[in-house]
JSON list of C-alpha atoms in Angstrom, two decimals:
[
{"chain": "I", "resi": 326, "resn": "MET", "atom": "CA", "xyz": [-70.78, -42.39, 6.59]},
{"chain": "I", "resi": 327, "resn": "VAL", "atom": "CA", "xyz": [-70.01, -43.33, 3.00]},
{"chain": "I", "resi": 328, "resn": "ARG", "atom": "CA", "xyz": [-69.04, -46.88, 3.97]},
{"chain": "I", "resi": 329, "resn": "THR", "atom": "CA", "xyz": [-72.19, -47.27, 6.05]},
{"chain": "I", "resi": 330, "resn": "ALA", "atom": "CA", "xyz": [-74.35, -46.14, 3.14]},
{"chain": "I", "resi": 331, "resn": "LEU", "atom": "CA", "xyz": [-72.58, -48.45, 0.68]},
{"chain": "I", "resi": 332, "resn": "ARG", "atom": "CA", "xyz": [-72.92, -51.41, 3.04]},
{"chain": "I", "resi": 333, "resn": "ALA", "atom": "CA", "xyz": [-76.64, -50.75, 3.54]},
{"chain": "I", "resi": 334, "resn": "ILE", "atom": "CA", "xyz": [-77.33, -50.47, -0.19]},
{"chain": "I", "resi": 335, "resn": "LEU", "atom": "CA", "xyz": [-75.35, -53.53, -1.24]},
{"chain": "I", "resi": 336, "resn": "GLY", "atom": "CA", "xyz": [-76.33, -55.64, 1.75]},
{"chain": "I", "resi": 337, "resn": "ALA", "atom": "CA", "xyz": [-79.99, -55.24, 0.88]},
{"chain": "I", "resi": 338, "resn": "GLU", "atom": "CA", "xyz": [-79.51, -57.14, -2.40]},
{"chain": "I", "resi": 339, "resn": "GLU", "atom": "CA", "xyz": [-80.13, -60.89, -2.30]},
{"chain": "I", "resi": 340, "resn": "ASP", "atom": "CA", "xyz": [-77.31, -61.71, -4.72]},
{"chain": "I", "resi": 341, "resn": "LEU", "atom": "CA", "xyz": [-74.68, -59.48, -3.06]},
{"chain": "I", "resi": 342, "resn": "GLU", "atom": "CA", "xyz": [-72.85, -59.87, 0.23]},
{"chain": "I", "resi": 343, "resn": "VAL", "atom": "CA", "xyz": [-70.61, -57.30, 1.92]},
{"chain": "I", "resi": 344, "resn": "VAL", "atom": "CA", "xyz": [-67.80, -59.33, 3.48]},
{"chain": "I", "resi": 345, "resn": "GLY", "atom": "CA", "xyz": [-65.63, -56.56, 4.91]},
{"chain": "I", "resi": 346, "resn": "GLU", "atom": "CA", "xyz": [-64.59, -52.93, 4.99]},
{"chain": "I", "resi": 347, "resn": "ALA", "atom": "CA", "xyz": [-61.48, -50.89, 5.75]},
{"chain": "I", "resi": 348, "resn": "THR", "atom": "CA", "xyz": [-60.60, -47.37, 6.85]},
{"chain": "I", "resi": 349, "resn": "THR", "atom": "CA", "xyz": [-57.18, -47.02, 5.18]},
{"chain": "I", "resi": 350, "resn": "GLY", "atom": "CA", "xyz": [-55.51, -48.23, 2.01]},
{"chain": "I", "resi": 351, "resn": "ALA", "atom": "CA", "xyz": [-53.12, -50.44, 3.95]},
{"chain": "I", "resi": 352, "resn": "GLU", "atom": "CA", "xyz": [-55.99, -52.02, 5.85]},
{"chain": "I", "resi": 353, "resn": "ALA", "atom": "CA", "xyz": [-57.88, -52.51, 2.59]},
{"chain": "I", "resi": 354, "resn": "VAL", "atom": "CA", "xyz": [-55.02, -54.53, 1.11]},
{"chain": "I", "resi": 355, "resn": "SER", "atom": "CA", "xyz": [-54.83, -56.71, 4.23]},
{"chain": "I", "resi": 356, "resn": "VAL", "atom": "CA", "xyz": [-58.59, -57.26, 4.43]},
{"chain": "I", "resi": 357, "resn": "VAL", "atom": "CA", "xyz": [-58.92, -58.12, 0.74]},
{"chain": "I", "resi": 358, "resn": "ARG", "atom": "CA", "xyz": [-56.05, -60.62, 0.88]},
{"chain": "I", "resi": 359, "resn": "GLU", "atom": "CA", "xyz": [-57.72, -62.31, 3.84]},
{"chain": "I", "resi": 360, "resn": "LEU", "atom": "CA", "xyz": [-61.36, -62.30, 2.70]},
{"chain": "I", "resi": 361, "resn": "ARG", "atom": "CA", "xyz": [-60.87, -62.69, -1.10]},
{"chain": "I", "resi": 362, "resn": "PRO", "atom": "CA", "xyz": [-63.90, -60.71, -2.28]},
{"chain": "I", "resi": 363, "resn": "ASP", "atom": "CA", "xyz": [-64.96, -60.71, -5.94]},
{"chain": "I", "resi": 364, "resn": "VAL", "atom": "CA", "xyz": [-65.28, -56.92, -6.12]},
{"chain": "I", "resi": 365, "resn": "VAL", "atom": "CA", "xyz": [-63.63, -54.10, -4.17]},
{"chain": "I", "resi": 366, "resn": "LEU", "atom": "CA", "xyz": [-64.99, -50.56, -3.93]},
{"chain": "I", "resi": 367, "resn": "MET", "atom": "CA", "xyz": [-61.83, -48.49, -3.52]},
{"chain": "I", "resi": 368, "resn": "ASP", "atom": "CA", "xyz": [-61.71, -44.83, -2.54]},
{"chain": "I", "resi": 369, "resn": "VAL", "atom": "CA", "xyz": [-58.83, -43.13, -4.34]},
{"chain": "I", "resi": 370, "resn": "ARG", "atom": "CA", "xyz": [-57.94, -40.86, -1.44]},
{"chain": "I", "resi": 371, "resn": "MET", "atom": "CA", "xyz": [-57.24, -42.68, 1.83]},
{"chain": "I", "resi": 372, "resn": "PRO", "atom": "CA", "xyz": [-54.74, -42.41, 4.71]},
{"chain": "I", "resi": 373, "resn": "GLU", "atom": "CA", "xyz": [-51.45, -44.34, 4.81]},
{"chain": "I", "resi": 374, "resn": "VAL", "atom": "CA", "xyz": [-51.77, -45.89, 1.36]},
{"chain": "I", "resi": 375, "resn": "ASP", "atom": "CA", "xyz": [-53.92, -44.22, -1.29]},
{"chain": "I", "resi": 376, "resn": "GLY", "atom": "CA", "xyz": [-56.34, -46.12, -3.50]},
{"chain": "I", "resi": 377, "resn": "ILE", "atom": "CA", "xyz": [-53.97, -46.12, -6.47]},
{"chain": "I", "resi": 378, "resn": "ARG", "atom": "CA", "xyz": [-51.16, -47.85, -4.60]},
{"chain": "I", "resi": 379, "resn": "ALA", "atom": "CA", "xyz": [-53.61, -50.21, -2.89]},
{"chain": "I", "resi": 380, "resn": "THR", "atom": "CA", "xyz": [-55.04, -51.18, -6.28]},
{"chain": "I", "resi": 381, "resn": "GLU", "atom": "CA", "xyz": [-51.54, -51.84, -7.63]},
{"chain": "I", "resi": 382, "resn": "GLN", "atom": "CA", "xyz": [-50.71, -54.03, -4.65]},
{"chain": "I", "resi": 383, "resn": "LEU", "atom": "CA", "xyz": [-53.90, -56.07, -4.98]},
{"chain": "I", "resi": 384, "resn": "LEU", "atom": "CA", "xyz": [-53.84, -56.57, -8.73]},
{"chain": "I", "resi": 385, "resn": "GLY", "atom": "CA", "xyz": [-50.13, -57.19, -8.91]},
{"chain": "I", "resi": 386, "resn": "GLY", "atom": "CA", "xyz": [-49.68, -59.34, -5.84]},
{"chain": "I", "resi": 387, "resn": "MET", "atom": "CA", "xyz": [-52.59, -61.78, -5.77]},
{"chain": "I", "resi": 388, "resn": "ASP", "atom": "CA", "xyz": [-53.54, -64.88, -7.71]},
{"chain": "I", "resi": 389, "resn": "SER", "atom": "CA", "xyz": [-57.06, -64.33, -9.07]},
{"chain": "I", "resi": 390, "resn": "PRO", "atom": "CA", "xyz": [-57.28, -60.73, -7.78]},
{"chain": "I", "resi": 391, "resn": "PRO", "atom": "CA", "xyz": [-60.65, -59.04, -7.31]},
{"chain": "I", "resi": 392, "resn": "ARG", "atom": "CA", "xyz": [-62.17, -56.55, -9.72]},
{"chain": "I", "resi": 393, "resn": "VAL", "atom": "CA", "xyz": [-61.65, -53.02, -8.40]},
{"chain": "I", "resi": 394, "resn": "ILE", "atom": "CA", "xyz": [-64.15, -50.17, -8.79]},
{"chain": "I", "resi": 395, "resn": "VAL", "atom": "CA", "xyz": [-62.72, -46.79, -7.87]},
{"chain": "I", "resi": 396, "resn": "VAL", "atom": "CA", "xyz": [-65.10, -44.62, -5.86]},
{"chain": "I", "resi": 397, "resn": "THR", "atom": "CA", "xyz": [-64.49, -40.91, -6.35]},
{"chain": "I", "resi": 398, "resn": "THR", "atom": "CA", "xyz": [-66.02, -37.47, -6.00]},
{"chain": "I", "resi": 399, "resn": "PHE", "atom": "CA", "xyz": [-64.86, -36.05, -9.33]},
{"chain": "I", "resi": 400, "resn": "GLU", "atom": "CA", "xyz": [-64.87, -38.07, -12.56]},
{"chain": "I", "resi": 401, "resn": "ASN", "atom": "CA", "xyz": [-62.05, -36.04, -14.13]},
{"chain": "I", "resi": 402, "resn": "ASP", "atom": "CA", "xyz": [-59.71, -36.48, -11.17]},
{"chain": "I", "resi": 403, "resn": "SER", "atom": "CA", "xyz": [-56.16, -37.44, -12.19]},
{"chain": "I", "resi": 404, "resn": "TYR", "atom": "CA", "xyz": [-56.25, -39.95, -9.32]},
{"chain": "I", "resi": 405, "resn": "VAL", "atom": "CA", "xyz": [-58.99, -41.83, -11.14]},
{"chain": "I", "resi": 406, "resn": "TYR", "atom": "CA", "xyz": [-56.91, -42.01, -14.29]},
{"chain": "I", "resi": 407, "resn": "ASP", "atom": "CA", "xyz": [-53.94, -43.30, -12.31]},
{"chain": "I", "resi": 408, "resn": "ALA", "atom": "CA", "xyz": [-56.15, -45.94, -10.70]},
{"chain": "I", "resi": 409, "resn": "LEU", "atom": "CA", "xyz": [-57.34, -47.08, -14.13]},
{"chain": "I", "resi": 410, "resn": "ARG", "atom": "CA", "xyz": [-53.73, -47.27, -15.26]},
{"chain": "I", "resi": 411, "resn": "ALA", "atom": "CA", "xyz": [-53.11, -49.48, -12.23]},
{"chain": "I", "resi": 412, "resn": "GLY", "atom": "CA", "xyz": [-55.80, -51.86, -13.48]},
{"chain": "I", "resi": 413, "resn": "ALA", "atom": "CA", "xyz": [-59.10, -50.84, -11.88]},
{"chain": "I", "resi": 414, "resn": "SER", "atom": "CA", "xyz": [-62.11, -52.06, -13.86]},
{"chain": "I", "resi": 415, "resn": "GLY", "atom": "CA", "xyz": [-63.78, -48.66, -13.78]},
{"chain": "I", "resi": 416, "resn": "PHE", "atom": "CA", "xyz": [-65.02, -45.98, -11.46]},
{"chain": "I", "resi": 417, "resn": "LEU", "atom": "CA", "xyz": [-68.16, -44.83, -9.71]},
{"chain": "I", "resi": 418, "resn": "LEU", "atom": "CA", "xyz": [-69.06, -41.37, -8.46]},
{"chain": "I", "resi": 419, "resn": "LYS", "atom": "CA", "xyz": [-69.93, -41.02, -4.79]},
{"chain": "I", "resi": 420, "resn": "ARG", "atom": "CA", "xyz": [-73.10, -39.20, -5.76]},
{"chain": "I", "resi": 421, "resn": "SER", "atom": "CA", "xyz": [-74.32, -42.16, -7.84]},
{"chain": "I", "resi": 422, "resn": "GLY", "atom": "CA", "xyz": [-77.72, -43.55, -7.01]},
{"chain": "I", "resi": 423, "resn": "ALA", "atom": "CA", "xyz": [-78.32, -46.86, -5.28]},
{"chain": "I", "resi": 424, "resn": "ASP", "atom": "CA", "xyz": [-79.43, -48.63, -8.47]},
{"chain": "I", "resi": 425, "resn": "GLU", "atom": "CA", "xyz": [-76.35, -47.42, -10.33]},
{"chain": "I", "resi": 426, "resn": "LEU", "atom": "CA", "xyz": [-74.09, -48.68, -7.55]},
{"chain": "I", "resi": 427, "resn": "VAL", "atom": "CA", "xyz": [-75.68, -52.12, -7.49]},
{"chain": "I", "resi": 428, "resn": "GLN", "atom": "CA", "xyz": [-75.58, -52.50, -11.26]},
{"chain": "I", "resi": 429, "resn": "ALA", "atom": "CA", "xyz": [-71.92, -51.44, -11.36]},
{"chain": "I", "resi": 430, "resn": "VAL", "atom": "CA", "xyz": [-70.94, -54.12, -8.86]},
{"chain": "I", "resi": 431, "resn": "ARG", "atom": "CA", "xyz": [-72.90, -56.75, -10.76]},
{"chain": "I", "resi": 432, "resn": "LEU", "atom": "CA", "xyz": [-71.36, -55.70, -14.08]},
{"chain": "I", "resi": 433, "resn": "VAL", "atom": "CA", "xyz": [-67.73, -56.05, -13.04]},
{"chain": "I", "resi": 434, "resn": "ALA", "atom": "CA", "xyz": [-68.44, -59.19, -10.99]},
{"chain": "I", "resi": 435, "resn": "ARG", "atom": "CA", "xyz": [-70.15, -61.10, -13.78]},
{"chain": "I", "resi": 436, "resn": "THR", "atom": "CA", "xyz": [-68.50, -59.87, -16.97]},
{"chain": "I", "resi": 437, "resn": "ASP", "atom": "CA", "xyz": [-65.16, -58.68, -18.26]},
{"chain": "I", "resi": 438, "resn": "SER", "atom": "CA", "xyz": [-66.57, -55.37, -19.49]},
{"chain": "I", "resi": 439, "resn": "LEU", "atom": "CA", "xyz": [-65.06, -52.08, -18.39]},
{"chain": "I", "resi": 440, "resn": "LEU", "atom": "CA", "xyz": [-67.25, -49.82, -16.30]},
{"chain": "I", "resi": 441, "resn": "PHE", "atom": "CA", "xyz": [-68.34, -46.59, -18.03]},
{"chain": "I", "resi": 442, "resn": "PRO", "atom": "CA", "xyz": [-66.08, -46.73, -21.11]},
{"chain": "I", "resi": 443, "resn": "ALA", "atom": "CA", "xyz": [-67.40, -43.36, -22.33]},
{"chain": "I", "resi": 444, "resn": "ALA", "atom": "CA", "xyz": [-66.14, -41.72, -19.16]},
{"chain": "I", "resi": 445, "resn": "VAL", "atom": "CA", "xyz": [-62.83, -43.55, -19.51]},
{"chain": "I", "resi": 446, "resn": "ARG", "atom": "CA", "xyz": [-62.50, -42.05, -22.99]},
{"chain": "I", "resi": 447, "resn": "ALA", "atom": "CA", "xyz": [-63.09, -38.60, -21.53]},
{"chain": "I", "resi": 448, "resn": "LEU", "atom": "CA", "xyz": [-60.36, -39.17, -18.97]},
{"chain": "I", "resi": 449, "resn": "ALA", "atom": "CA", "xyz": [-58.03, -40.38, -21.69]},
{"chain": "I", "resi": 450, "resn": "ALA", "atom": "CA", "xyz": [-58.68, -37.25, -23.74]},
{"chain": "I", "resi": 451, "resn": "GLU", "atom": "CA", "xyz": [-57.60, -35.15, -20.78]},
{"chain": "I", "resi": 452, "resn": "HIS", "atom": "CA", "xyz": [-54.66, -37.17, -19.47]},
{"chain": "I", "resi": 453, "resn": "ALA", "atom": "CA", "xyz": [-53.29, -39.49, -22.14]},
{"chain": "I", "resi": 454, "resn": "GLN", "atom": "CA", "xyz": [-51.77, -36.86, -24.40]},
{"chain": "I", "resi": 455, "resn": "ALA", "atom": "CA", "xyz": [-49.54, -35.54, -21.63]},
{"chain": "I", "resi": 456, "resn": "ARG", "atom": "CA", "xyz": [-48.26, -39.06, -20.89]},
{"chain": "I", "resi": 457, "resn": "ARG", "atom": "CA", "xyz": [-47.90, -40.22, -24.47]},
{"chain": "I", "resi": 458, "resn": "ALA", "atom": "CA", "xyz": [-44.22, -39.38, -24.78]},
{"chain": "I", "resi": 459, "resn": "ARG", "atom": "CA", "xyz": [-43.42, -41.44, -21.69]},
{"chain": "I", "resi": 460, "resn": "THR", "atom": "CA", "xyz": [-45.12, -44.67, -22.67]},
{"chain": "I", "resi": 461, "resn": "ALA", "atom": "CA", "xyz": [-43.47, -47.60, -24.39]},
{"chain": "I", "resi": 462, "resn": "ALA", "atom": "CA", "xyz": [-46.77, -48.87, -25.79]},
{"chain": "I", "resi": 463, "resn": "GLY", "atom": "CA", "xyz": [-46.21, -47.02, -29.06]},
{"chain": "I", "resi": 464, "resn": "LYS", "atom": "CA", "xyz": [-43.21, -49.22, -29.77]},
{"chain": "I", "resi": 465, "resn": "LEU", "atom": "CA", "xyz": [-45.28, -52.33, -29.16]},
{"chain": "I", "resi": 466, "resn": "ARG", "atom": "CA", "xyz": [-48.45, -51.59, -31.09]},
{"chain": "I", "resi": 467, "resn": "ALA", "atom": "CA", "xyz": [-46.90, -52.62, -34.41]},
{"chain": "I", "resi": 468, "resn": "GLN", "atom": "CA", "xyz": [-46.44, -56.12, -32.99]},
{"chain": "I", "resi": 469, "resn": "LEU", "atom": "CA", "xyz": [-50.19, -56.68, -32.69]},
{"chain": "I", "resi": 470, "resn": "SER", "atom": "CA", "xyz": [-51.76, -58.93, -35.28]},
{"chain": "I", "resi": 471, "resn": "ASP", "atom": "CA", "xyz": [-54.65, -57.49, -37.27]},
{"chain": "I", "resi": 472, "resn": "ARG", "atom": "CA", "xyz": [-57.13, -59.48, -35.19]},
{"chain": "I", "resi": 473, "resn": "GLU", "atom": "CA", "xyz": [-55.50, -58.48, -31.89]},
{"chain": "I", "resi": 474, "resn": "ALA", "atom": "CA", "xyz": [-55.68, -54.84, -32.97]},
{"chain": "I", "resi": 475, "resn": "GLU", "atom": "CA", "xyz": [-59.34, -55.24, -33.87]},
{"chain": "I", "resi": 476, "resn": "VAL", "atom": "CA", "xyz": [-60.09, -56.85, -30.51]},
{"chain": "I", "resi": 477, "resn": "LEU", "atom": "CA", "xyz": [-58.21, -54.10, -28.65]},
{"chain": "I", "resi": 478, "resn": "ARG", "atom": "CA", "xyz": [-60.29, -51.40, -30.34]},
{"chain": "I", "resi": 479, "resn": "LEU", "atom": "CA", "xyz": [-63.48, -53.17, -29.27]},
{"chain": "I", "resi": 480, "resn": "MET", "atom": "CA", "xyz": [-62.13, -53.57, -25.73]},
{"chain": "I", "resi": 481, "resn": "ALA", "atom": "CA", "xyz": [-61.62, -49.81, -25.67]},
{"chain": "I", "resi": 482, "resn": "ARG", "atom": "CA", "xyz": [-65.33, -49.40, -26.41]},
{"chain": "I", "resi": 483, "resn": "GLY", "atom": "CA", "xyz": [-66.07, -51.40, -23.27]},
{"chain": "I", "resi": 484, "resn": "LEU", "atom": "CA", "xyz": [-67.19, -54.62, -24.96]},
{"chain": "I", "resi": 485, "resn": "SER", "atom": "CA", "xyz": [-66.86, -57.90, -23.07]},
{"chain": "I", "resi": 486, "resn": "ASN", "atom": "CA", "xyz": [-65.30, -61.00, -24.63]},
{"chain": "I", "resi": 487, "resn": "ALA", "atom": "CA", "xyz": [-68.77, -62.37, -25.36]},
{"chain": "I", "resi": 488, "resn": "GLU", "atom": "CA", "xyz": [-69.81, -59.14, -27.10]},
{"chain": "I", "resi": 489, "resn": "ILE", "atom": "CA", "xyz": [-66.57, -59.06, -29.10]},
{"chain": "I", "resi": 490, "resn": "ALA", "atom": "CA", "xyz": [-67.10, -62.67, -30.15]},
{"chain": "I", "resi": 491, "resn": "GLU", "atom": "CA", "xyz": [-70.61, -61.85, -31.35]},
{"chain": "I", "resi": 492, "resn": "GLN", "atom": "CA", "xyz": [-69.53, -58.77, -33.29]},
{"chain": "I", "resi": 493, "resn": "LEU", "atom": "CA", "xyz": [-66.55, -60.46, -34.98]},
{"chain": "I", "resi": 494, "resn": "VAL", "atom": "CA", "xyz": [-68.33, -63.80, -35.39]},
{"chain": "I", "resi": 495, "resn": "LEU", "atom": "CA", "xyz": [-65.65, -65.65, -33.47]},
{"chain": "I", "resi": 496, "resn": "GLY", "atom": "CA", "xyz": [-65.68, -68.26, -30.74]},
{"chain": "I", "resi": 497, "resn": "ALA", "atom": "CA", "xyz": [-65.34, -67.08, -27.15]},
{"chain": "I", "resi": 498, "resn": "ALA", "atom": "CA", "xyz": [-62.13, -69.07, -26.71]},
{"chain": "I", "resi": 499, "resn": "THR", "atom": "CA", "xyz": [-60.63, -67.44, -29.81]},
{"chain": "I", "resi": 500, "resn": "VAL", "atom": "CA", "xyz": [-61.41, -63.96, -28.51]},
{"chain": "I", "resi": 501, "resn": "LYS", "atom": "CA", "xyz": [-59.91, -64.83, -25.15]},
{"chain": "I", "resi": 502, "resn": "THR", "atom": "CA", "xyz": [-56.71, -65.91, -26.94]},
{"chain": "I", "resi": 503, "resn": "HIS", "atom": "CA", "xyz": [-56.54, -62.64, -28.87]},
{"chain": "I", "resi": 504, "resn": "VAL", "atom": "CA", "xyz": [-57.11, -60.63, -25.69]},
{"chain": "I", "resi": 505, "resn": "ALA", "atom": "CA", "xyz": [-54.33, -62.53, -23.94]},
{"chain": "I", "resi": 506, "resn": "GLY", "atom": "CA", "xyz": [-52.03, -61.94, -26.90]},
{"chain": "I", "resi": 507, "resn": "ALA", "atom": "CA", "xyz": [-52.70, -58.20, -26.93]},
{"chain": "I", "resi": 508, "resn": "LEU", "atom": "CA", "xyz": [-52.13, -57.93, -23.19]},
{"chain": "I", "resi": 509, "resn": "ALA", "atom": "CA", "xyz": [-48.84, -59.82, -23.43]},
{"chain": "I", "resi": 510, "resn": "LYS", "atom": "CA", "xyz": [-47.53, -57.66, -26.27]},
{"chain": "I", "resi": 511, "resn": "LEU", "atom": "CA", "xyz": [-48.52, -54.46, -24.47]},
{"chain": "I", "resi": 512, "resn": "GLY", "atom": "CA", "xyz": [-46.88, -55.70, -21.27]},
{"chain": "I", "resi": 513, "resn": "VAL", "atom": "CA", "xyz": [-49.98, -55.18, -19.12]},
{"chain": "I", "resi": 514, "resn": "ARG", "atom": "CA", "xyz": [-51.88, -57.34, -16.62]},
{"chain": "I", "resi": 515, "resn": "ASN", "atom": "CA", "xyz": [-55.48, -56.73, -17.60]},
{"chain": "I", "resi": 516, "resn": "ARG", "atom": "CA", "xyz": [-57.83, -55.20, -20.14]},
{"chain": "I", "resi": 517, "resn": "THR", "atom": "CA", "xyz": [-58.16, -51.84, -18.37]},
{"chain": "I", "resi": 518, "resn": "GLN", "atom": "CA", "xyz": [-54.42, -51.29, -18.57]},
{"chain": "I", "resi": 519, "resn": "ALA", "atom": "CA", "xyz": [-54.47, -52.43, -22.20]},
{"chain": "I", "resi": 520, "resn": "VAL", "atom": "CA", "xyz": [-57.12, -49.84, -23.06]},
{"chain": "I", "resi": 521, "resn": "ILE", "atom": "CA", "xyz": [-55.23, -47.06, -21.26]},
{"chain": "I", "resi": 522, "resn": "ALA", "atom": "CA", "xyz": [-52.02, -48.07, -23.07]},
{"chain": "I", "resi": 523, "resn": "ALA", "atom": "CA", "xyz": [-53.88, -48.00, -26.38]},
{"chain": "I", "resi": 524, "resn": "TYR", "atom": "CA", "xyz": [-54.99, -44.44, -25.71]},
{"chain": "I", "resi": 525, "resn": "GLU", "atom": "CA", "xyz": [-51.58, -43.31, -24.52]},
{"chain": "I", "resi": 526, "resn": "CYS", "atom": "CA", "xyz": [-49.75, -44.56, -27.61]},
{"chain": "I", "resi": 527, "resn": "GLY", "atom": "CA", "xyz": [-52.33, -43.09, -29.93]},
{"chain": "I", "resi": 528, "resn": "PHE", "atom": "CA", "xyz": [-53.52, -46.47, -31.18]},
{"chain": "I", "resi": 529, "resn": "VAL", "atom": "CA", "xyz": [-57.07, -45.60, -30.07]},
{"chain": "I", "resi": 530, "resn": "SER", "atom": "CA", "xyz": [-58.34, -42.03, -30.21]},
{"chain": "I", "resi": 531, "resn": "PRO", "atom": "CA", "xyz": [-60.36, -40.83, -27.20]},
{"chain": "I", "resi": 532, "resn": "ARG", "atom": "CA", "xyz": [-62.37, -38.50, -29.43]}
]
C-alpha cells in the first residue's frame, strides 16, 4: 500500500519518473543496480536485508551511486541514525504529505544538501554521545585545515556546496575541493557520513 501511494504521488509529477520498486532489501539492491535511478526511497525495515545494509551495499558498491532517502515511521528510530551513518542523504516520515515527499526527492536529486538537517541534529543529540567513544573521527579532526573545518560545520547545517560558496565568498570548485579534503581525512564516502562523524567526535554540537 505504501509503495502504491508513493508511486502514484511521484508518478503524477512531470519532472519525476518512477522506474522501479522492490519488496525486500535484497531485491532493492538488485533493482537499483540494474535501473540506476537518481534517487531511492528506502524503507529501513524490510525482509531479508534491511534498509541500512541495503544502503551500505548501494553506496559502497556502485560507481555514481544514487541518493538514498530513508522512509520511516518514527524520526527518532535508531535505524534511521544507522542509515544516515551508512550514507543516506536524509529521511522522510511515512506520514509526510504529498508535497513534502515530492520536494524531498527534488532536493536530493538536484542538490548536495542534506534532507532535514534539523532533524539530523536531533538524532545526533540522542545517538551520537553513546557512540562517541567508539569512533576514530576524534583522532582525525585535528588534521582538518581551518577552511575544511569551516566547510564541515556548514555542511552540518545542511548547506549545499553552492550555499557554502556564497556564505564564505569562495568559488564552487574551491568549496568542492575542501569538501573532498574533509571527507578524505574523516575516512568517509559522502557528506552525510562526514556530518555524522563530526557529531560523534564532538567537532559539531547537536545542540
